[in-house]
């Protein structure tokens, strides 16, 4: 392929990956910013969504859309159970304790996934198998559908936070936990909603990604470092900043992948982000002062 | 109030006893037990490195495993191309890791946002894993590289692998570090280092160059981790990119936390409790990482300050932790921060 069409293809890929990644990190940003919890196990929700969808489609022969719905529902329930058993007890404690507990969850969930699904990658066929010509480049329609779903999910979360009473509570509790409690808002209920939203988004991202990249039990761990760096660079409490940085990261990675190997492109995109942690400790939308 | 002053020192006392037991192990244990203990001692250095960077440098580093792996590869290449003297290999690897750690520390220490330093070290770990995976010509990929080379120890012929000589080569520096910590902790130097670790603002007010010291502390912790990696390479004779796995750094967090962060003896107790348990369990349970995870969750929920924290509570039975008089420099209104500036 010539450089220009390849560049267009990779840029489009970058935007799609950025939007998928934005769905994952949005949940991470919610738990990080609203619950002040570094949820290391968040990537496992993404992995579970992908593994369940891939298993339903490839092993059990279920319809792709039904598999996505089922997977997202199961992972969301898993999120609620995990919140009830573990996360609820570490929110508000020293950050290290939350980190320890979620690191433990990561290992437990990934080991369970290994035991249930095995270590081999599971791939899923493109459910649409069609391409569309964009600027002289043929691009898979499914990826555009995924981009559309991601935009809809992200917009939905923003609207939920901005226009609903639950969303108002979610924004209020981190500002003043005691005051919210006095006003009759239950922080536990808010935490549960945050985890539901986070696990839903991560599972949806995982489920939608299976026809693009095969599912594997360690895929959650692979996105962890990048996920956290995007959340911090975007601003821990700035959801729009997080989404913007995630999409920008996808585009940088896409452009870099035109000229170097994909692994090298990933390294470049991470190295580009690292100095931003020093320059803008509160994120690029949060000012220079910590 | 009834204080059991002896209980406050119980953790340290048990740690010293454990060191004594480890010193006697070659005379008592089987070859397999010695092999497990030697590997455990190599991994102890990662837990000690984490303890140093957290307690004195205020950075909960998630890239200690990266420097362990770097140290292992340095030892491999030093053995192959530079020297066959094991002591020089260990020191050379630690020095290379210290330089790499110094370069890493400059941005990490300056990451002042909430959790930024933790995230920074996570990212460094992720980048290292990607780089190591792509440089298979030099790293050997997941299959790794096997060290087959004639080596010497203090000029006498030695062999790669676990032997009584290599066991003590790994144990003695760790024991020396732990004992030096005991001797130095009440000296002015030790007091300043603890002060920086506990409250950097007050330390800066007192005129200490906090940032510079934290940079050197982080570099020192990477040197310790690299030393452990080099020791691992000498003991096992094989290195692979699996050493760059972030799970190794997570394990270091588990070992140090189960023992109790705040004292290097906590790291020693933690690894002695956890490592043989997991090693034994791996022969029985197929998915041993699930056990490690359960232990992490259990520690976080039931015993967040680890074994040393339990001894600390025992030392002050009739008073709650919040009211207890403390020698800590840390202000009461702030919990231990994961990164500076929180």
XYZ file of C-alpha atoms in Angstrom:
632
model
C 0.000 0.000 0.000
C 1.241 3.551 -0.776
C 2.167 5.801 2.119
C -0.785 8.241 1.834
C -3.598 5.640 1.724
C -1.791 3.698 4.465
C -1.544 6.860 6.550
C -5.286 7.508 6.098
C -6.047 3.892 7.003
C -3.862 4.050 10.108
C -5.323 7.420 11.157
C -8.837 5.983 10.905
C -7.652 2.940 12.837
C -6.119 5.266 15.419
C -9.410 7.126 15.896
C -11.352 3.840 16.255
C -8.810 2.427 18.712
C -8.791 5.757 20.535
C -12.574 5.618 20.947
C -12.467 1.997 22.154
C -9.699 2.950 24.539
C -11.690 6.006 25.647
C -14.521 3.692 26.735
C -12.090 1.689 28.883
C -10.324 4.647 30.446
C -13.569 6.509 31.064
C -14.487 3.804 33.593
C -10.991 3.940 35.016
C -11.233 7.707 35.283
C -14.617 7.446 37.036
C -13.289 5.111 39.748
C -10.037 7.067 39.980
C -11.599 10.516 40.053
C -14.886 9.882 41.870
C -13.944 7.073 44.283
C -10.234 8.030 44.584
C -9.488 4.378 43.896
C -6.720 3.171 41.587
C -8.618 0.181 40.268
C -5.862 -2.022 38.872
C -8.493 -4.693 38.147
C -10.385 -2.463 35.700
C -8.594 -4.002 32.707
C -9.948 -7.380 33.802
C -13.520 -6.191 33.133
C -12.422 -5.374 29.589
C -10.774 -8.785 29.270
C -13.840 -10.585 30.650
C -16.119 -8.773 28.175
C -13.884 -9.847 25.301
C -13.377 -13.447 26.461
C -17.078 -14.029 27.137
C -18.129 -12.587 23.754
C -15.471 -14.575 21.894
C -16.485 -17.769 23.712
C -20.211 -17.235 23.104
C -19.663 -16.582 19.376
C -16.832 -18.966 18.522
C -17.454 -21.846 20.919
C -21.222 -21.783 21.479
C -22.185 -20.330 18.094
C -24.362 -17.555 19.500
C -25.325 -14.462 17.518
C -22.729 -11.666 17.876
C -25.126 -8.969 19.116
C -26.713 -11.345 21.629
C -23.245 -12.357 22.797
C -22.280 -8.716 23.320
C -25.441 -8.040 25.350
C -24.978 -11.184 27.452
C -21.277 -10.516 28.085
C -21.828 -6.915 29.103
C -24.677 -7.953 31.444
C -22.560 -10.703 33.073
C -19.523 -8.445 33.555
C -21.679 -5.680 35.030
C -23.083 -8.167 37.562
C -19.514 -9.336 38.318
C -18.619 -5.667 38.878
C -21.502 -5.252 41.350
C -20.470 -8.382 43.269
C -16.809 -7.306 43.378
C -17.850 -3.874 44.575
C -19.978 -5.408 47.329
C -17.313 -7.864 48.493
C -14.088 -5.882 48.133
C -14.153 -2.376 46.684
C -16.777 -1.020 49.089
C -14.464 -1.927 51.975
C -11.373 -0.176 50.637
C -12.887 3.069 49.346
C -11.816 5.881 51.663
C -8.902 3.886 53.087
C -5.232 4.655 52.386
C -4.594 4.594 48.616
C -2.124 1.733 49.067
C -4.840 -0.505 50.518
C -7.118 0.079 47.525
C -4.198 -0.610 45.234
C -3.396 -3.877 47.021
C -6.990 -5.092 46.981
C -7.533 -4.305 43.296
C -4.163 -5.847 42.368
C -5.369 -8.987 44.138
C -8.647 -8.826 42.206
C -6.714 -8.537 38.951
C -4.813 -11.750 39.714
C -7.920 -13.617 40.865
C -10.043 -12.571 37.844
C -7.263 -13.254 35.320
C -6.582 -16.669 36.883
C -10.296 -17.518 36.769
C -10.371 -16.468 33.104
C -7.327 -18.666 32.423
C -9.025 -21.603 34.146
C -12.347 -21.075 32.315
C -11.235 -20.065 28.814
C -7.634 -21.299 28.563
C -4.517 -19.412 27.496
C -5.094 -19.529 23.721
C -6.364 -16.458 21.874
C -9.960 -16.691 20.659
C -10.841 -14.806 17.493
C -14.251 -13.797 16.160
C -15.156 -13.225 12.494
C -16.128 -9.713 11.401
C -19.944 -9.764 11.777
C -20.448 -7.335 8.859
C -17.661 -8.365 6.431
C -18.021 -5.201 4.371
C -15.757 -2.275 3.512
C -16.443 1.308 2.572
C -14.231 3.653 0.517
C -12.991 6.676 2.479
C -10.527 9.066 0.796
C -9.529 6.321 -1.630
C -8.963 3.764 1.143
C -11.231 0.796 1.785
C -12.094 0.680 5.467
C -14.050 -2.092 7.305
C -17.622 -0.998 8.068
C -17.597 -2.877 11.381
C -14.879 -0.608 12.759
C -16.979 2.447 11.900
C -19.943 0.833 13.662
C -17.716 0.269 16.712
C -16.676 3.936 16.581
C -20.349 4.908 16.483
C -21.174 2.650 19.444
C -18.253 4.100 21.401
C -19.361 7.671 20.698
C -22.930 6.771 21.753
C -21.738 5.087 24.985
C -19.403 7.949 25.908
C -22.089 10.563 25.149
C -24.565 8.527 27.188
C -22.245 8.557 30.209
C -21.695 12.305 29.892
C -25.464 12.902 29.680
C -26.040 10.585 32.646
C -23.547 12.514 34.759
C -24.780 15.915 33.585
C -28.561 15.547 33.497
C -29.629 12.885 36.008
C -29.989 13.004 39.771
C -27.671 10.000 40.145
C -25.097 11.831 38.026
C -25.367 14.890 40.239
C -24.808 12.708 43.306
C -21.803 11.111 41.645
C -20.284 14.525 41.070
C -21.211 15.756 44.548
C -19.899 12.907 46.735
C -16.186 13.336 45.875
C -16.486 17.076 46.514
C -17.751 16.551 50.052
C -18.510 13.095 51.325
C -19.837 14.287 54.684
C -22.054 16.985 53.205
C -23.499 14.507 50.704
C -24.190 12.068 53.525
C -26.006 14.821 55.449
C -28.081 15.558 52.353
C -29.214 11.931 52.288
C -26.951 10.738 49.478
C -25.507 7.307 50.143
C -21.827 7.169 49.111
C -22.115 3.389 48.852
C -24.899 3.744 46.309
C -22.838 6.273 44.376
C -19.827 3.946 44.431
C -21.989 1.111 43.145
C -23.256 3.258 40.272
C -19.672 4.256 39.447
C -18.568 0.616 39.325
C -21.619 -0.349 37.246
C -20.810 2.380 34.721
C -17.098 1.487 34.695
C -17.576 -2.262 34.290
C -20.314 -1.708 31.661
C -18.053 0.522 29.546
C -15.009 -1.759 29.881
C -17.030 -4.877 29.068
C -18.650 -3.174 26.070
C -15.217 -2.118 24.790
C -13.929 -5.672 25.240
C -16.970 -7.230 23.566
C -16.827 -4.887 20.564
C -13.088 -5.318 20.085
C -13.190 -9.117 19.599
C -13.726 -9.082 15.800
C -10.849 -6.565 15.479
C -8.322 -8.155 17.847
C -8.571 -11.652 19.267
C -9.408 -12.136 22.950
C -6.785 -13.390 25.390
C -6.822 -13.657 29.165
C -3.926 -11.197 29.672
C -5.316 -8.453 27.428
C -6.548 -6.479 30.459
C -3.097 -6.315 31.975
C -1.649 -5.122 28.662
C -3.739 -1.931 28.620
C -3.266 -1.124 32.305
C -0.140 1.071 32.175
C -1.386 3.019 29.159
C -4.844 3.352 30.714
C -3.569 4.955 33.898
C -1.184 7.257 32.072
C -4.077 8.478 29.878
C -6.259 9.073 32.951
C -3.569 11.107 34.719
C -2.515 13.049 31.614
C -6.160 13.764 30.806
C -6.840 14.846 34.397
C -8.158 12.377 36.969
C -11.482 14.172 37.415
C -11.712 15.494 33.873
C -13.637 12.942 31.823
C -13.526 15.031 28.648
C -9.745 15.389 29.039
C -9.393 11.628 29.463
C -11.437 10.916 26.330
C -9.482 13.521 24.338
C -6.098 12.099 25.391
C -7.257 8.534 24.642
C -8.291 9.475 21.093
C -5.097 11.532 20.586
C -3.039 8.559 21.785
C -4.820 6.299 19.298
C -4.093 8.722 16.438
C -0.400 9.105 17.436
C -0.103 5.320 17.595
C -1.853 4.975 14.239
C 0.418 7.512 12.524
C 3.522 5.963 14.092
C 2.383 2.493 12.960
C 2.572 3.732 9.351
C 6.319 4.098 9.626
C 7.433 1.632 12.344
C 6.364 -1.764 13.711
C 3.175 -1.778 15.879
C 5.119 -2.511 19.089
C 7.504 0.366 18.395
C 4.478 2.600 17.668
C 3.057 1.699 21.081
C 6.364 2.512 22.766
C 6.530 5.868 20.941
C 2.984 6.803 21.987
C 3.757 5.997 25.634
C 7.097 7.817 25.608
C 5.340 10.880 24.182
C 2.890 10.839 27.104
C 5.435 10.315 29.930
C 6.890 13.881 29.982
C 3.338 15.242 30.190
C 3.048 13.645 33.654
C 5.952 15.848 34.745
C 4.831 19.030 32.968
C 1.136 18.788 33.874
C 0.905 16.766 37.105
C -2.855 17.404 37.266
C -3.377 16.550 33.621
C -3.223 18.753 30.538
C -6.640 20.210 31.345
C -5.929 20.636 35.035
C -3.154 23.237 35.243
C 0.506 22.909 36.124
C 0.265 22.923 39.901
C -0.234 19.709 41.833
C -2.058 2.614 79.470
C -0.047 -0.587 79.359
C 2.755 -0.555 76.841
C 4.627 -3.638 75.762
C 7.821 -1.944 74.612
C 9.345 -5.295 73.719
C 6.543 -5.947 71.217
C 7.580 -2.897 69.187
C 10.912 -4.570 68.547
C 9.394 -8.014 68.048
C 9.299 -7.705 64.258
C 12.948 -6.723 64.097
C 13.873 -9.517 66.517
C 12.002 -12.091 64.453
C 13.659 -10.724 61.341
C 17.115 -11.176 62.886
C 16.192 -14.725 63.949
C 15.044 -15.442 60.399
C 18.360 -14.153 59.076
C 20.139 -16.519 61.459
C 17.980 -19.417 60.272
C 18.732 -18.536 56.642
C 22.453 -18.499 57.448
C 22.205 -22.034 58.892
C 20.023 -23.363 56.081
C 22.797 -24.826 53.844
C 23.845 -27.092 56.735
C 20.309 -28.327 57.393
C 18.206 -28.170 54.257
C 17.919 -30.384 51.207
C 19.276 -29.334 47.825
C 15.782 -28.395 46.628
C 15.064 -26.309 49.737
C 18.361 -24.520 49.248
C 17.415 -23.795 45.630
C 14.045 -22.348 46.694
C 15.635 -20.324 49.500
C 18.322 -18.940 47.171
C 15.711 -17.832 44.623
C 13.677 -16.315 47.431
C 16.713 -14.334 48.568
C 17.221 -13.002 45.038
C 13.584 -11.854 44.995
C 14.019 -10.361 48.478
C 16.040 -7.597 46.828
C 12.971 -6.453 44.840
C 10.936 -6.257 48.039
C 13.781 -4.339 49.716
C 13.987 -1.995 46.711
C 10.256 -1.303 46.921
C 10.598 -0.696 50.652
C 13.443 1.798 50.097
C 11.652 3.753 47.359
C 8.387 3.823 49.333
C 9.665 4.523 52.833
C 12.473 6.964 52.023
C 11.610 8.191 48.533
C 7.796 8.396 48.830
C 7.355 6.541 45.533
C 5.426 3.282 45.467
C 7.356 1.923 42.519
C 5.680 -0.498 40.139
C 8.847 -0.876 38.082
C 11.094 -2.610 40.624
C 10.648 -5.796 38.578
C 11.893 -3.931 35.492
C 15.202 -3.109 37.179
C 15.415 -6.667 38.504
C 15.148 -7.886 34.900
C 17.639 -5.259 33.725
C 20.075 -6.413 36.415
C 19.640 -10.024 35.310
C 20.409 -9.168 31.678
C 23.371 -6.987 32.738
C 24.769 -9.928 34.701
C 24.306 -12.179 31.684
C 26.177 -9.844 29.335
C 28.854 -8.940 31.904
C 29.534 -12.658 32.434
C 29.630 -13.291 28.689
C 31.760 -10.363 27.604
C 33.425 -8.494 30.486
C 34.374 -10.481 33.569
C 33.958 -13.933 35.055
C 34.337 -12.704 38.657
C 30.863 -12.997 40.221
C 31.315 -10.198 42.760
C 32.209 -7.799 39.942
C 29.255 -9.057 37.915
C 26.899 -8.322 40.823
C 28.353 -4.902 41.538
C 28.552 -3.987 37.839
C 24.912 -4.924 37.286
C 23.870 -2.899 40.334
C 25.872 0.077 39.036
C 24.262 -0.093 35.569
C 20.817 -0.258 37.205
C 21.709 2.670 39.464
C 22.572 4.800 36.414
C 19.363 3.720 34.637
C 17.462 4.357 37.877
C 18.993 7.826 38.182
C 17.749 8.714 34.694
C 14.314 7.273 35.533
C 14.184 8.987 38.926
C 14.522 12.502 37.516
C 11.029 12.517 35.917
C 9.435 10.096 38.427
C 10.360 12.161 41.477
C 9.003 15.282 39.784
C 5.617 13.721 39.120
C 3.676 15.560 41.785
C 0.026 14.965 40.930
C -2.192 12.498 42.752
C -0.803 9.036 42.055
C 1.334 10.397 39.190
C 4.528 8.724 40.376
C 2.774 5.354 40.697
C 1.336 5.748 37.214
C 4.724 6.859 35.901
C 6.416 3.724 37.243
C 3.567 1.575 35.846
C 4.125 3.149 32.443
C 7.888 2.615 32.650
C 7.237 -1.047 33.424
C 4.862 -1.325 30.444
C 7.328 0.410 28.091
C 10.207 -1.827 29.249
C 8.141 -4.962 28.634
C 7.325 -3.799 25.091
C 10.945 -2.878 24.348
C 12.267 -6.153 25.777
C 9.703 -8.079 23.724
C 10.744 -6.324 20.506
C 14.522 -6.678 21.029
C 14.492 -10.470 20.846
C 17.967 -10.533 19.281
C 19.386 -9.281 22.565
C 16.832 -10.548 25.078
C 16.070 -13.966 23.599
C 12.345 -13.233 23.931
C 10.260 -15.508 26.116
C 12.590 -18.446 25.439
C 15.395 -16.406 26.938
C 19.140 -16.855 27.028
C 21.096 -19.473 28.954
C 24.332 -18.571 30.668
C 27.058 -21.141 29.988
C 30.309 -19.620 31.123
C 33.140 -20.425 33.475
C 33.023 -18.072 36.457
C 35.042 -17.387 39.580
C 34.245 -16.186 43.074
C 36.994 -14.171 44.801
C 39.425 -15.699 42.298
C 38.479 -19.309 43.051
C 36.668 -21.371 40.395
C 32.890 -21.365 40.820
C 29.853 -22.486 38.875
C 26.638 -20.864 37.712
C 23.704 -22.257 39.696
C 22.752 -22.729 43.322
C 25.604 -23.861 45.547
C 26.561 -23.044 49.116
C 28.972 -20.390 47.823
C 26.425 -18.641 45.568
C 23.778 -18.935 48.306
C 25.950 -16.963 50.726
C 26.899 -14.587 47.928
C 23.224 -13.628 47.783
C 22.445 -13.822 51.503
C 25.377 -11.837 52.936
C 24.697 -8.497 51.119
C 21.006 -8.660 52.124
C 21.968 -9.374 55.743
C 24.508 -6.540 55.673
C 21.886 -4.141 54.321
C 19.391 -5.104 57.043
C 21.959 -4.784 59.817
C 23.244 -1.458 58.430
C 19.652 -0.220 58.454
C 19.421 -1.097 62.156
C 22.663 0.728 62.920
C 21.888 3.802 60.851
C 18.229 4.383 61.632
C 18.863 6.369 64.803
C 21.852 8.302 63.452
C 21.344 11.842 62.071
C 21.600 10.425 58.542
C 18.913 7.817 59.222
C 16.695 10.384 60.912
C 16.908 12.738 57.922
C 16.115 9.907 55.492
C 13.065 8.865 57.521
C 11.983 12.497 57.793
C 12.095 12.926 53.999
C 10.099 9.746 53.575
C 7.439 10.805 56.009
C 7.027 14.531 55.447
C 8.923 16.148 52.627
C 7.489 19.630 53.212
C 8.778 19.810 56.773
C 12.101 18.346 55.666
C 12.411 21.000 52.979
C 11.577 23.664 55.575
C 14.469 22.361 57.639
C 16.772 23.078 54.701
C 17.301 19.616 53.196
C 17.414 19.233 49.435
C 14.492 16.829 49.340
C 14.229 16.350 45.574
C 17.910 15.515 45.131
C 17.827 13.043 48.009
C 14.694 11.394 46.650
C 16.346 11.035 43.238
C 19.326 9.277 44.822
C 17.067 7.139 47.017
C 15.135 5.969 43.950
C 18.414 5.257 42.130
C 19.646 3.318 45.175
C 16.454 1.264 45.189
C 16.933 0.396 41.500
C 20.527 -0.619 42.259
C 19.256 -2.972 44.986
C 16.693 -4.414 42.595
C 19.326 -4.808 39.876
C 21.637 -6.551 42.347
C 18.833 -9.038 43.029
C 18.322 -9.561 39.296
C 22.031 -10.234 38.795
C 21.950 -12.683 41.708
C 18.954 -14.413 40.105
C 20.853 -14.751 36.812
C 23.830 -16.301 38.631
C 21.606 -18.677 40.601
C 19.385 -19.789 37.722
C 21.728 -19.313 34.763
C 18.864 -18.244 32.538
C 17.228 -14.912 31.707
C 14.126 -14.191 29.634
C 11.692 -11.359 28.941
C 9.272 -13.007 31.402
C 11.310 -11.195 34.067
C 9.893 -7.912 32.743
C 6.361 -9.104 33.548
C 4.607 -6.455 35.700
C 3.376 -9.296 37.915
C 6.879 -9.490 39.384
C 6.540 -5.915 40.634
C 3.069 -6.770 41.950
C 4.568 -9.706 43.847
C 7.129 -7.338 45.353
C 4.255 -5.183 46.599
C 2.659 -8.288 48.127
C 5.852 -9.418 49.883
C 6.640 -5.968 51.260
C 3.065 -5.275 52.351
C 2.391 -8.616 54.008
C 5.515 -8.065 56.096
C 4.676 -4.409 56.604
C 6.001 -1.379 54.769
C 8.118 0.909 56.878
C 10.846 -1.529 57.842
C 13.115 -3.680 55.649
C 12.548 -6.496 58.158
C 8.912 -6.355 57.037
C 10.039 -7.197 53.494
C 12.115 -10.102 54.855
C 9.257 -11.468 56.964
C 6.782 -10.977 54.105
C 8.818 -12.897 51.559
C 9.632 -15.686 54.023
C 5.920 -16.081 54.769
C 4.632 -15.809 51.199
C 7.306 -17.170 48.844
C 7.607 -20.737 50.206
C 3.807 -20.888 50.628
C 3.248 -19.964 46.976
C 6.110 -22.227 45.856
C 4.571 -25.153 47.750
C 1.073 -24.298 46.523
C 2.242 -24.169 42.891
C 2.894 -27.905 43.154
C -0.680 -28.468 44.314
C -2.744 -25.662 42.741
C -2.556 -25.073 39.004
C -3.596 -21.419 39.078
C -1.303 -20.159 41.798
C -1.744 -16.500 40.799
C -5.300 -16.762 42.144
C -3.814 -17.648 45.539
C -1.438 -14.663 45.352
C -4.410 -12.462 44.472
C -6.470 -13.811 47.356
C -3.546 -13.140 49.705
C -3.305 -9.553 48.427
C -7.033 -8.996 48.964
C -6.882 -10.636 52.393
C -3.927 -8.462 53.406
C -5.656 -5.297 52.203
C -8.905 -6.074 54.033
C -7.704 -7.771 57.210
C -4.128 -6.737 57.856
C -3.295 -3.622 55.794
C -0.192 -2.767 57.821
C 1.210 -6.268 57.620
C 2.938 -8.369 60.239
C 5.005 -5.428 61.495
C 1.779 -3.467 61.928
C 0.368 -6.275 64.088
C 3.448 -6.145 66.321
C 3.083 -2.368 66.457
C -0.511 -2.760 67.684
C 0.599 -5.307 70.241
C 3.119 -2.762 71.518
C 0.302 -0.425 72.357
C -2.547 -2.615 73.495
C -4.629 -0.145 75.468
C -4.608 2.748 73.099
C -6.029 3.064 69.650
C -3.652 3.628 66.791
C -4.993 7.108 66.209
C -4.220 8.265 69.753
C -0.916 6.496 70.123
C 2.123 8.691 70.614
C 4.259 8.450 67.559
C 7.801 9.227 66.599
C 6.521 9.747 63.097
C 7.257 12.957 61.253
C 4.054 12.517 59.359
C 1.291 14.977 60.076
C -1.890 13.461 61.521
C -4.108 15.025 58.882
C -2.548 13.105 56.041
C -2.242 9.447 55.338
C 0.861 7.960 53.758
C 0.952 9.360 50.262
C 1.654 7.302 47.204
C 3.424 10.131 45.511
C 4.744 13.509 46.551
C 2.484 16.465 46.727
C -0.649 14.542 47.625
